Coordinates of C-alpha atoms (C1' of nucleotides) in Angstrom, one line a residue:
Chain A
M1 CA -32.0 -7.3 15.5
N2 CA -30.6 -10.7 14.3
K3 CA -31.5 -12.8 11.1
K4 CA -32.0 -9.4 9.2
K5 CA -28.5 -8.0 9.9
A6 CA -26.6 -11.4 9.8
Q7 CA -28.3 -11.8 6.2
S8 CA -27.4 -8.3 5.4
E9 CA -23.6 -8.7 6.5
E10 CA -23.5 -12.3 4.6
T11 CA -24.7 -10.1 1.3
K12 CA -22.1 -7.4 1.8
A13 CA -19.6 -10.3 2.3
R14 CA -20.3 -11.8 -0.5
I15 CA -20.7 -8.5 -2.9
I16 CA -17.3 -7.5 -1.6
E17 CA -15.5 -11.1 -2.7
A18 CA -17.5 -10.6 -6.2
A19 CA -16.0 -7.5 -6.7
N20 CA -12.3 -8.5 -5.3
N21 CA -13.0 -11.2 -8.6
V22 CA -14.2 -8.7 -11.1
F23 CA -12.0 -5.8 -10.4
S24 CA -8.9 -8.1 -10.4
Q25 CA -10.0 -9.7 -13.5
R26 CA -11.1 -6.6 -15.4
G27 CA -9.8 -3.6 -13.9
Y28 CA -11.5 -0.8 -12.2
H29 CA -13.0 0.9 -15.1
A30 CA -14.1 -1.9 -17.0
A31 CA -15.4 -3.7 -13.8
S32 CA -19.1 -2.5 -14.0
I33 CA -21.4 -2.3 -10.9
E34 CA -23.7 -4.5 -12.8
D35 CA -21.0 -7.1 -13.7
I36 CA -20.2 -7.5 -10.0
A37 CA -24.0 -7.4 -9.2
N38 CA -24.4 -10.5 -11.5
A39 CA -21.2 -12.3 -10.0
T40 CA -22.7 -11.5 -6.5
G41 CA -26.5 -12.5 -7.2
V42 CA -27.8 -9.3 -6.4
S43 CA -29.4 -6.3 -7.9
K44 CA -27.4 -3.5 -8.9
A45 CA -29.3 -1.1 -6.4
N46 CA -28.5 -3.4 -3.7
I47 CA -25.0 -2.5 -3.9
Y48 CA -26.0 0.9 -3.6
Y49 CA -27.7 -0.3 -0.6
H50 CA -24.7 -1.7 0.9
F51 CA -22.1 1.1 -0.2
K52 CA -22.0 4.3 -1.0
S53 CA -20.5 4.3 -4.5
K54 CA -18.4 2.3 -6.8
E55 CA -15.5 4.3 -5.5
G56 CA -16.6 3.7 -2.0
L57 CA -16.6 0.0 -2.7
F58 CA -13.0 -0.4 -4.2
L59 CA -11.8 1.6 -1.2
T60 CA -13.5 -0.8 1.0
L61 CA -11.5 -3.8 -1.1
L62 CA -8.4 -1.8 -0.6
D63 CA -8.7 -1.3 2.7
Q64 CA -9.2 -5.2 3.4
Y65 CA -6.4 -6.3 1.3
E66 CA -4.0 -4.2 2.6
A67 CA -5.1 -5.0 6.0
E68 CA -4.6 -8.8 5.2
W69 CA -1.2 -7.5 3.8
K70 CA 0.1 -6.1 7.1
A71 CA -1.4 -8.9 9.3
L72 CA 0.9 -11.4 6.9
W73 CA 3.6 -9.4 6.9
A74 CA 3.7 -8.7 10.7
E75 CA 3.8 -12.7 10.9
Q76 CA 6.7 -12.8 8.1
L77 CA 8.7 -10.6 9.8
K78 CA 9.4 -12.6 12.8
R79 CA 10.4 -15.9 10.6
Y80 CA 13.4 -14.5 9.2
A81 CA 16.9 -13.7 10.9
S82 CA 18.5 -11.7 8.1
T83 CA 17.1 -9.0 5.7
T84 CA 18.1 -10.8 2.8
E85 CA 16.3 -14.0 3.9
L86 CA 13.3 -11.5 4.6
L87 CA 13.2 -10.4 1.3
N88 CA 13.6 -13.4 -0.2
G89 CA 10.7 -14.7 1.7
M90 CA 8.7 -11.7 0.6
I91 CA 8.8 -12.9 -2.9
D92 CA 7.5 -16.2 -1.9
V93 CA 4.6 -15.3 0.2
G94 CA 3.8 -12.1 -2.2
L95 CA 3.7 -14.1 -5.2
K96 CA 2.1 -17.3 -4.2
R97 CA -0.8 -15.4 -2.2
G98 CA -2.5 -13.8 -5.4
F99 CA 0.6 -13.0 -7.8
H100 CA 1.8 -10.1 -6.2
H101 CA -1.2 -7.8 -5.2
P102 CA -4.3 -8.7 -7.8
L103 CA -5.9 -5.5 -7.3
T104 CA -2.9 -3.4 -8.0
R105 CA -3.8 -3.1 -12.0
A106 CA -7.3 -1.9 -10.6
A107 CA -5.5 0.5 -8.0
R108 CA -3.6 2.1 -10.6
E109 CA -6.1 2.8 -12.9
F110 CA -8.1 3.9 -9.9
L111 CA -5.9 6.7 -9.1
E112 CA -5.7 7.9 -13.2
E113 CA -9.2 7.8 -12.9
A114 CA -9.8 9.6 -9.6
W115 CA -7.0 12.4 -10.6
G116 CA -8.6 15.6 -10.5
K117 CA -12.0 14.1 -10.0
S118 CA -12.4 12.7 -6.6
V119 CA -10.2 14.6 -3.7
E120 CA -11.1 11.5 -1.2
G121 CA -10.3 9.1 -3.2
C122 CA -6.8 10.3 -4.1
R123 CA -6.2 11.3 -0.4
Q124 CA -7.1 7.7 0.4
I125 CA -4.7 6.3 -2.1
A126 CA -1.8 8.7 -1.6
I127 CA -2.0 7.1 2.2
K128 CA -1.6 3.8 1.2
I129 CA 1.3 4.7 -1.1
N130 CA 3.4 6.4 1.5
E131 CA 2.8 3.3 3.7
N132 CA 3.9 0.8 1.3
R133 CA 7.0 3.5 0.5
A134 CA 7.8 3.2 4.3
F135 CA 7.5 -0.1 4.6
Y136 CA 10.0 -0.8 2.1
Q137 CA 12.4 1.8 3.4
S138 CA 12.2 0.4 6.9
L139 CA 13.3 -3.2 5.5
I140 CA 16.6 -1.2 3.8
Q141 CA 16.7 0.5 7.0
Q142 CA 16.9 -2.9 8.8
G143 CA 19.6 -3.9 6.3
I144 CA 21.9 -1.3 7.0
D145 CA 21.3 -2.0 10.9
S146 CA 22.2 -5.4 11.0
G147 CA 25.6 -4.2 8.5
E148 CA 24.0 -6.4 5.7
F149 CA 24.0 -3.6 3.1
K150 CA 26.0 -0.6 2.4
S151 CA 24.8 2.6 3.9
V152 CA 22.7 3.8 1.2
N153 CA 19.9 6.4 1.1
T154 CA 17.2 4.5 2.1
S155 CA 14.2 6.5 0.7
D156 CA 16.1 6.3 -2.7
L157 CA 16.4 2.4 -2.2
G158 CA 13.1 2.0 -0.8
R159 CA 11.7 3.6 -3.7
I160 CA 13.6 1.7 -6.3
L161 CA 12.9 -1.8 -4.4
E162 CA 9.3 -0.6 -4.7
A163 CA 9.7 0.2 -8.4
M164 CA 11.6 -3.0 -9.5
F165 CA 9.0 -5.2 -7.7
R166 CA 6.0 -3.4 -9.1
G167 CA 7.3 -3.3 -12.7
L168 CA 8.4 -7.2 -12.4
G169 CA 4.5 -7.8 -11.3
E170 CA 3.5 -6.3 -14.6
S171 CA 6.4 -8.1 -16.3
S172 CA 5.5 -11.3 -14.9
R173 CA 1.7 -11.1 -15.8
D174 CA 2.7 -13.7 -18.7
L175 CA 4.6 -16.0 -16.5
S176 CA 3.7 -19.1 -14.5
L177 CA 3.8 -18.7 -10.6
E178 CA 7.6 -20.8 -10.6
E179 CA 8.9 -18.5 -13.4
A180 CA 7.8 -15.6 -12.1
I181 CA 9.4 -16.7 -8.7
R182 CA 12.5 -17.4 -10.3
L183 CA 12.7 -14.0 -12.2
Y184 CA 11.9 -12.0 -8.8
R185 CA 14.9 -14.2 -7.4
V186 CA 17.2 -13.4 -9.9
A187 CA 16.1 -9.6 -9.9
L188 CA 16.6 -9.6 -5.8
D189 CA 20.2 -10.9 -6.6
A190 CA 21.3 -8.8 -9.1
L191 CA 19.9 -5.7 -6.9
L192 CA 21.7 -7.1 -3.9
Y193 CA 24.8 -8.1 -5.2
G194 CA 25.2 -6.4 -8.5
I195 CA 25.7 -7.6 -12.2
V196 CA 29.0 -5.9 -12.7
A197 CA 32.0 -8.5 -13.1
R198 CA 34.7 -8.5 -10.6
D199 CA 38.4 -9.0 -11.2
Chain B
M1 CA -2.7 18.5 -56.1
N2 CA -1.0 20.7 -54.0
K3 CA -2.5 23.6 -51.7
K4 CA -5.3 20.9 -50.6
K5 CA -2.9 18.3 -50.0
A6 CA -0.6 20.3 -47.8
Q7 CA -3.8 21.8 -45.8
S8 CA -4.6 17.9 -45.3
E9 CA -1.2 16.9 -44.1
E10 CA -0.5 20.0 -41.8
T11 CA -4.0 19.4 -40.2
K12 CA -3.2 15.5 -39.6
A13 CA -0.2 16.5 -38.1
R14 CA -1.9 19.1 -35.7
I15 CA -4.1 16.0 -35.1
I16 CA -1.5 13.8 -34.2
E17 CA 0.5 16.3 -31.9
A18 CA -2.8 17.5 -30.1
A19 CA -3.6 13.4 -29.7
N20 CA -0.1 12.9 -28.2
N21 CA -0.6 15.8 -25.6
V22 CA -4.1 14.8 -24.4
F23 CA -3.5 10.8 -24.4
S24 CA -0.2 11.8 -22.5
Q25 CA -1.7 13.9 -19.6
R26 CA -5.1 11.9 -19.5
G27 CA -4.3 8.2 -20.6
Y28 CA -6.0 6.1 -23.5
H29 CA -9.7 6.0 -21.6
A30 CA -10.0 9.4 -20.4
A31 CA -8.9 11.2 -23.5
S32 CA -12.1 11.6 -25.8
I33 CA -12.0 11.9 -29.7
E34 CA -13.8 15.4 -28.6
D35 CA -11.0 16.5 -26.1
I36 CA -8.3 15.7 -29.5
A37 CA -10.8 17.9 -31.6
N38 CA -11.0 20.6 -29.4
A39 CA -7.2 20.9 -28.7
T40 CA -6.6 20.1 -33.0
G41 CA -9.2 23.0 -33.3
V42 CA -11.3 20.7 -35.9
S43 CA -14.4 18.9 -35.7
K44 CA -14.7 15.5 -34.2
A45 CA -15.5 14.0 -37.5
N46 CA -12.8 15.2 -39.2
I47 CA -10.4 12.9 -36.9
Y48 CA -12.2 10.2 -38.6
Y49 CA -11.8 11.4 -41.8
H50 CA -7.8 11.3 -41.1
F51 CA -7.9 8.3 -39.0
K52 CA -9.8 4.9 -38.8
S53 CA -10.7 5.0 -35.3
K54 CA -9.6 6.0 -31.5
E55 CA -7.0 2.9 -31.7
G56 CA -6.1 3.5 -35.2
L57 CA -5.0 7.0 -34.0
F58 CA -3.3 5.6 -31.2
L59 CA -1.6 3.0 -33.0
T60 CA -0.3 5.7 -35.0
L61 CA 1.1 7.6 -32.3
L62 CA 3.1 4.7 -31.0
D63 CA 4.9 4.0 -34.1
Q64 CA 5.8 7.3 -34.4
Y65 CA 7.3 7.8 -30.8
E66 CA 8.9 4.1 -31.4
A67 CA 10.3 5.3 -34.4
E68 CA 11.7 8.4 -33.0
W69 CA 12.7 6.4 -30.0
K70 CA 14.8 4.1 -32.2
A71 CA 16.4 7.1 -34.1
L72 CA 17.7 8.5 -31.2
W73 CA 18.9 5.0 -29.8
A74 CA 21.1 4.5 -33.0
E75 CA 22.6 7.7 -32.6
Q76 CA 23.6 7.2 -29.0
L77 CA 25.0 3.8 -29.4
K78 CA 27.8 5.3 -31.4
R79 CA 28.8 7.7 -28.6
Y80 CA 29.4 5.6 -25.8
A81 CA 32.4 3.2 -25.2
S82 CA 31.1 1.1 -22.6
T83 CA 27.7 -0.6 -21.3
T84 CA 27.5 1.1 -18.1
E85 CA 28.4 4.5 -19.7
L86 CA 25.7 3.7 -22.2
L87 CA 23.3 2.8 -20.0
N88 CA 23.8 6.3 -17.9
G89 CA 23.6 8.1 -21.0
M90 CA 20.1 6.5 -21.5
I91 CA 19.3 7.9 -18.5
D92 CA 19.8 11.5 -19.4
V93 CA 18.4 11.2 -22.9
G94 CA 15.5 9.1 -22.3
L95 CA 14.4 11.1 -19.3
K96 CA 15.2 14.6 -20.6
R97 CA 13.1 13.7 -23.8
G98 CA 9.7 13.4 -22.7
F99 CA 10.2 11.6 -19.3
H100 CA 10.5 8.2 -19.9
H101 CA 8.0 7.9 -22.3
P102 CA 5.3 9.7 -21.8
L103 CA 2.8 7.6 -23.9
T104 CA 3.7 4.5 -21.9
R105 CA 0.7 4.8 -19.2
A106 CA -1.7 5.0 -22.0
A107 CA 0.0 2.1 -24.0
R108 CA -0.2 0.0 -20.8
E109 CA -4.0 1.2 -20.4
F110 CA -4.7 0.6 -24.2
L111 CA -3.8 -3.0 -23.9
E112 CA -5.7 -3.8 -21.1
E113 CA -8.7 -2.0 -22.7
A114 CA -8.0 -4.0 -25.9
W115 CA -7.2 -7.2 -24.5
G116 CA -10.4 -9.7 -26.0
K117 CA -11.6 -6.7 -27.8
S118 CA -9.1 -5.7 -30.3
V119 CA -6.9 -8.5 -31.9
E120 CA -4.9 -6.1 -34.0
G121 CA -4.2 -3.8 -31.3
C122 CA -3.1 -6.3 -28.8
R123 CA -1.1 -8.3 -31.8
Q124 CA 0.4 -4.7 -32.4
I125 CA 1.3 -4.1 -29.0
A126 CA 3.0 -7.2 -28.2
I127 CA 5.1 -6.9 -31.1
K128 CA 6.4 -3.7 -29.9
I129 CA 6.8 -4.8 -26.2
N130 CA 8.8 -7.8 -27.5
E131 CA 11.0 -5.2 -29.8
N132 CA 11.6 -3.6 -26.5
R133 CA 12.6 -6.6 -24.6
A134 CA 15.1 -7.5 -27.1
F135 CA 16.8 -4.1 -26.9
Y136 CA 17.0 -4.4 -23.5
Q137 CA 18.3 -8.0 -23.9
S138 CA 20.8 -6.7 -26.4
L139 CA 22.2 -4.6 -23.8
I140 CA 22.9 -6.4 -21.7
Q141 CA 24.7 -9.0 -23.9
Q142 CA 26.7 -6.3 -25.1
G143 CA 27.8 -5.8 -21.7
I144 CA 28.8 -9.6 -21.3
D145 CA 30.5 -9.7 -24.6
S146 CA 32.6 -6.6 -23.6
G147 CA 33.6 -8.2 -20.2
E148 CA 31.7 -5.7 -18.2
F149 CA 28.8 -7.7 -16.6
K150 CA 29.3 -11.2 -15.3
S151 CA 27.7 -13.9 -17.7
V152 CA 23.9 -13.3 -16.5
N153 CA 20.7 -14.7 -18.2
T154 CA 20.1 -12.1 -20.9
S155 CA 16.7 -12.8 -21.0
D156 CA 16.0 -12.1 -17.4
L157 CA 18.3 -9.4 -16.9
G158 CA 16.8 -7.9 -20.2
R159 CA 13.6 -8.1 -18.4
I160 CA 14.6 -6.8 -15.3
L161 CA 15.9 -4.1 -16.6
E162 CA 12.8 -3.2 -18.5
A163 CA 10.8 -3.9 -15.2
M164 CA 13.1 -1.4 -13.1
F165 CA 12.7 1.6 -15.4
R166 CA 9.5 0.9 -15.7
G167 CA 8.4 1.2 -12.4
L168 CA 10.9 3.8 -11.7
G169 CA 8.9 5.9 -14.3
E170 CA 5.8 5.4 -12.5
S171 CA 7.4 6.0 -9.1
S172 CA 9.2 9.0 -10.1
R173 CA 5.8 11.2 -11.6
D174 CA 5.9 13.4 -8.6
L175 CA 9.5 14.2 -9.1
S176 CA 11.3 16.9 -11.1
L177 CA 13.4 16.1 -13.7
E178 CA 16.8 16.5 -11.8
E179 CA 15.3 14.2 -8.8
A180 CA 14.0 11.7 -11.4
I181 CA 17.3 11.3 -13.0
R182 CA 19.2 11.1 -9.6
L183 CA 16.7 8.3 -8.7
Y184 CA 17.4 6.6 -11.8
R185 CA 20.9 6.8 -11.3
V186 CA 21.3 5.5 -8.0
A187 CA 18.9 2.2 -9.4
L188 CA 21.5 2.0 -11.9
D189 CA 24.4 1.7 -9.7
A190 CA 22.5 -0.6 -7.7
L191 CA 21.9 -2.9 -10.3
L192 CA 25.4 -2.6 -11.4
Y193 CA 27.3 -3.0 -8.2
G194 CA 24.9 -4.5 -5.5
I195 CA 23.8 -3.3 -2.3
V196 CA 25.2 -5.6 0.0
A197 CA 28.1 -4.5 2.1
R198 CA 31.7 -6.2 1.1
D199 CA 34.2 -7.0 3.4
Chain C
dA1 C1' -16.2 28.0 -65.9
dC2 C1' -17.6 24.0 -64.2
dG3 C1' -17.8 19.3 -62.7
dT4 C1' -15.7 16.9 -59.2
dA5 C1' -13.4 15.1 -55.8
dA6 C1' -11.1 16.0 -51.5
dA7 C1' -11.5 18.6 -47.1
dC8 C1' -14.6 19.1 -43.5
dT9 C1' -18.7 20.2 -40.3
dG10 C1' -23.2 19.6 -37.3
dA11 C1' -26.3 16.8 -35.3
dA12 C1' -27.5 12.6 -34.7
dC13 C1' -27.4 7.5 -33.0
dG14 C1' -26.4 3.7 -30.5
dG15 C1' -24.6 1.9 -26.5
dT16 C1' -22.7 1.9 -22.0
dC17 C1' -22.4 2.8 -17.2
dA18 C1' -23.1 5.0 -12.2
dG19 C1' -26.2 6.2 -9.7
dT20 C1' -31.4 7.0 -8.4
dC21 C1' -36.1 6.2 -7.2
dA22 C1' -40.4 4.2 -6.4
dG23 C1' -42.1 0.6 -4.6
dT24 C1' -42.1 -4.8 -2.5
dA25 C1' -41.2 -8.2 1.0
dT26 C1' -39.5 -9.4 5.1
dT27 C1' -38.4 -9.0 9.8
dT28 C1' -38.2 -6.6 14.1
dT29 C1' -40.5 -3.7 17.4
dA30 C1' -44.0 -2.0 20.1
Chain D
dT1 C1' -51.0 -7.7 15.0
dA2 C1' -50.0 -3.3 13.8
dA3 C1' -46.8 -0.1 12.0
dA4 C1' -42.0 1.0 11.7
dA5 C1' -37.4 -0.3 9.8
dT6 C1' -34.6 -3.2 7.2
dA7 C1' -33.5 -5.6 2.8
dC8 C1' -34.0 -5.5 -1.7
dT9 C1' -35.7 -5.2 -6.6
dG10 C1' -37.0 -3.4 -11.5
dA11 C1' -37.4 0.1 -14.3
dC12 C1' -35.3 4.4 -15.1
dT13 C1' -32.2 8.8 -15.7
dG14 C1' -28.9 11.5 -17.2
dA15 C1' -24.1 11.8 -18.9
dC16 C1' -20.6 10.4 -21.8
dC17 C1' -18.3 8.8 -26.1
dG18 C1' -17.2 6.1 -30.0
dT19 C1' -18.9 6.2 -34.5
dT20 C1' -21.7 7.7 -38.6
dC21 C1' -24.0 10.6 -42.2
dA22 C1' -25.9 14.0 -44.7
dG23 C1' -24.7 17.7 -46.6
dT24 C1' -21.5 22.0 -47.3
dT25 C1' -17.2 24.4 -48.4
dT26 C1' -13.1 24.8 -50.9
dA27 C1' -9.2 23.6 -54.2
dC28 C1' -8.0 21.2 -58.4
dG29 C1' -8.4 19.2 -63.1
dT30 C1' -10.3 19.7 -67.4

DNA sequence: ACGTAAACTGAACGGTCAGTCAGTATTTTA
DNA sequence: TAAAATACTGACTGACCGTTCAGTTTACGT
């Protein structure tokens, strides 16, 4: 139980890598299993040997991405003293590392396609959305606790922060990395300090 | 040339109405011409008598929606003295009138599907995106001119405002109208006055 | 009244794509 | 080394969907 299993796991890893690229570029629906098979260099049927379905493959990708994302954040959280700095750092790291979640588009598409069809798919995505919201919410809470932010409603503000970043992610698709980072920074600055003129 | 033409135009209008519902609920891809035909109560082929293609039908819908939106705004612009009030009013009117652009999801999906396939489709969507950006930008400029806002970069802030509203539109899909309006107001308040605590 | 054009339909076509299956090659186990 | 398990493939299926087309009904002009 050695050479064969190693081969198998390497193939699986190659499929995952190719699938990541194809889903990121084409989105969930437009990415066909055949595309992924060709990109990997294996047969279509082989993908169904390693993964239960297109949905199963995609959810595996999301799980993996989320795990990497969490690990990255656990590391970043130690590096910054204030929440403001942390948020600015988040922009840098988040954008440089794959332009703010390359699978986001595919994930949203997947969710919309799964709505009503795949109960399991919806459930899994719902879990991820909640975790993401809780993360943003905890960031805001941290800022309040440290006295940096006003005592705003963390649930609202978490949602708003998430919404703004998500919207920016889409809006900045035609921008270079540097321009995108600048835009995100300006946005964060506006949200932090407001745009209303003070006397 | 009377009864027949009237019938025809009524049918066309009914197709448009049904298509609006179906595209809004299902998104661009998942909405099949057959769905729309059934919802209208006509044959699939009849839709191709009145419209060139699925893309053509959808672009007609977008044009119509945009025209209504513009007319509504032209009216609203007169009703408010300050830009801050105007933005708050925008939330109310925009959300009450169909929860912030029901076709937005389908439009994004359409754009992603059209990328590389339909040059004409991309062109038309690009025009609409630019018009939308220019609109937000002019709102910000107006606020600066009246002395309400700091002299921020209008191009950036327009994009940011648009991104935030778009993100909120998605994020608030599981909220009631009242909750959504409240969330939007909190978001606008945060952007206007900031969330950083002042001494 | 009659020919013609507009409005409309049922059935089919062509293409795509997720998923299956019967079979082959390779490695492991006994 | 024989049998069994694993990794993998090519060809196929069934379903869906945008689009077309030959043909039918209906109103209009003359």
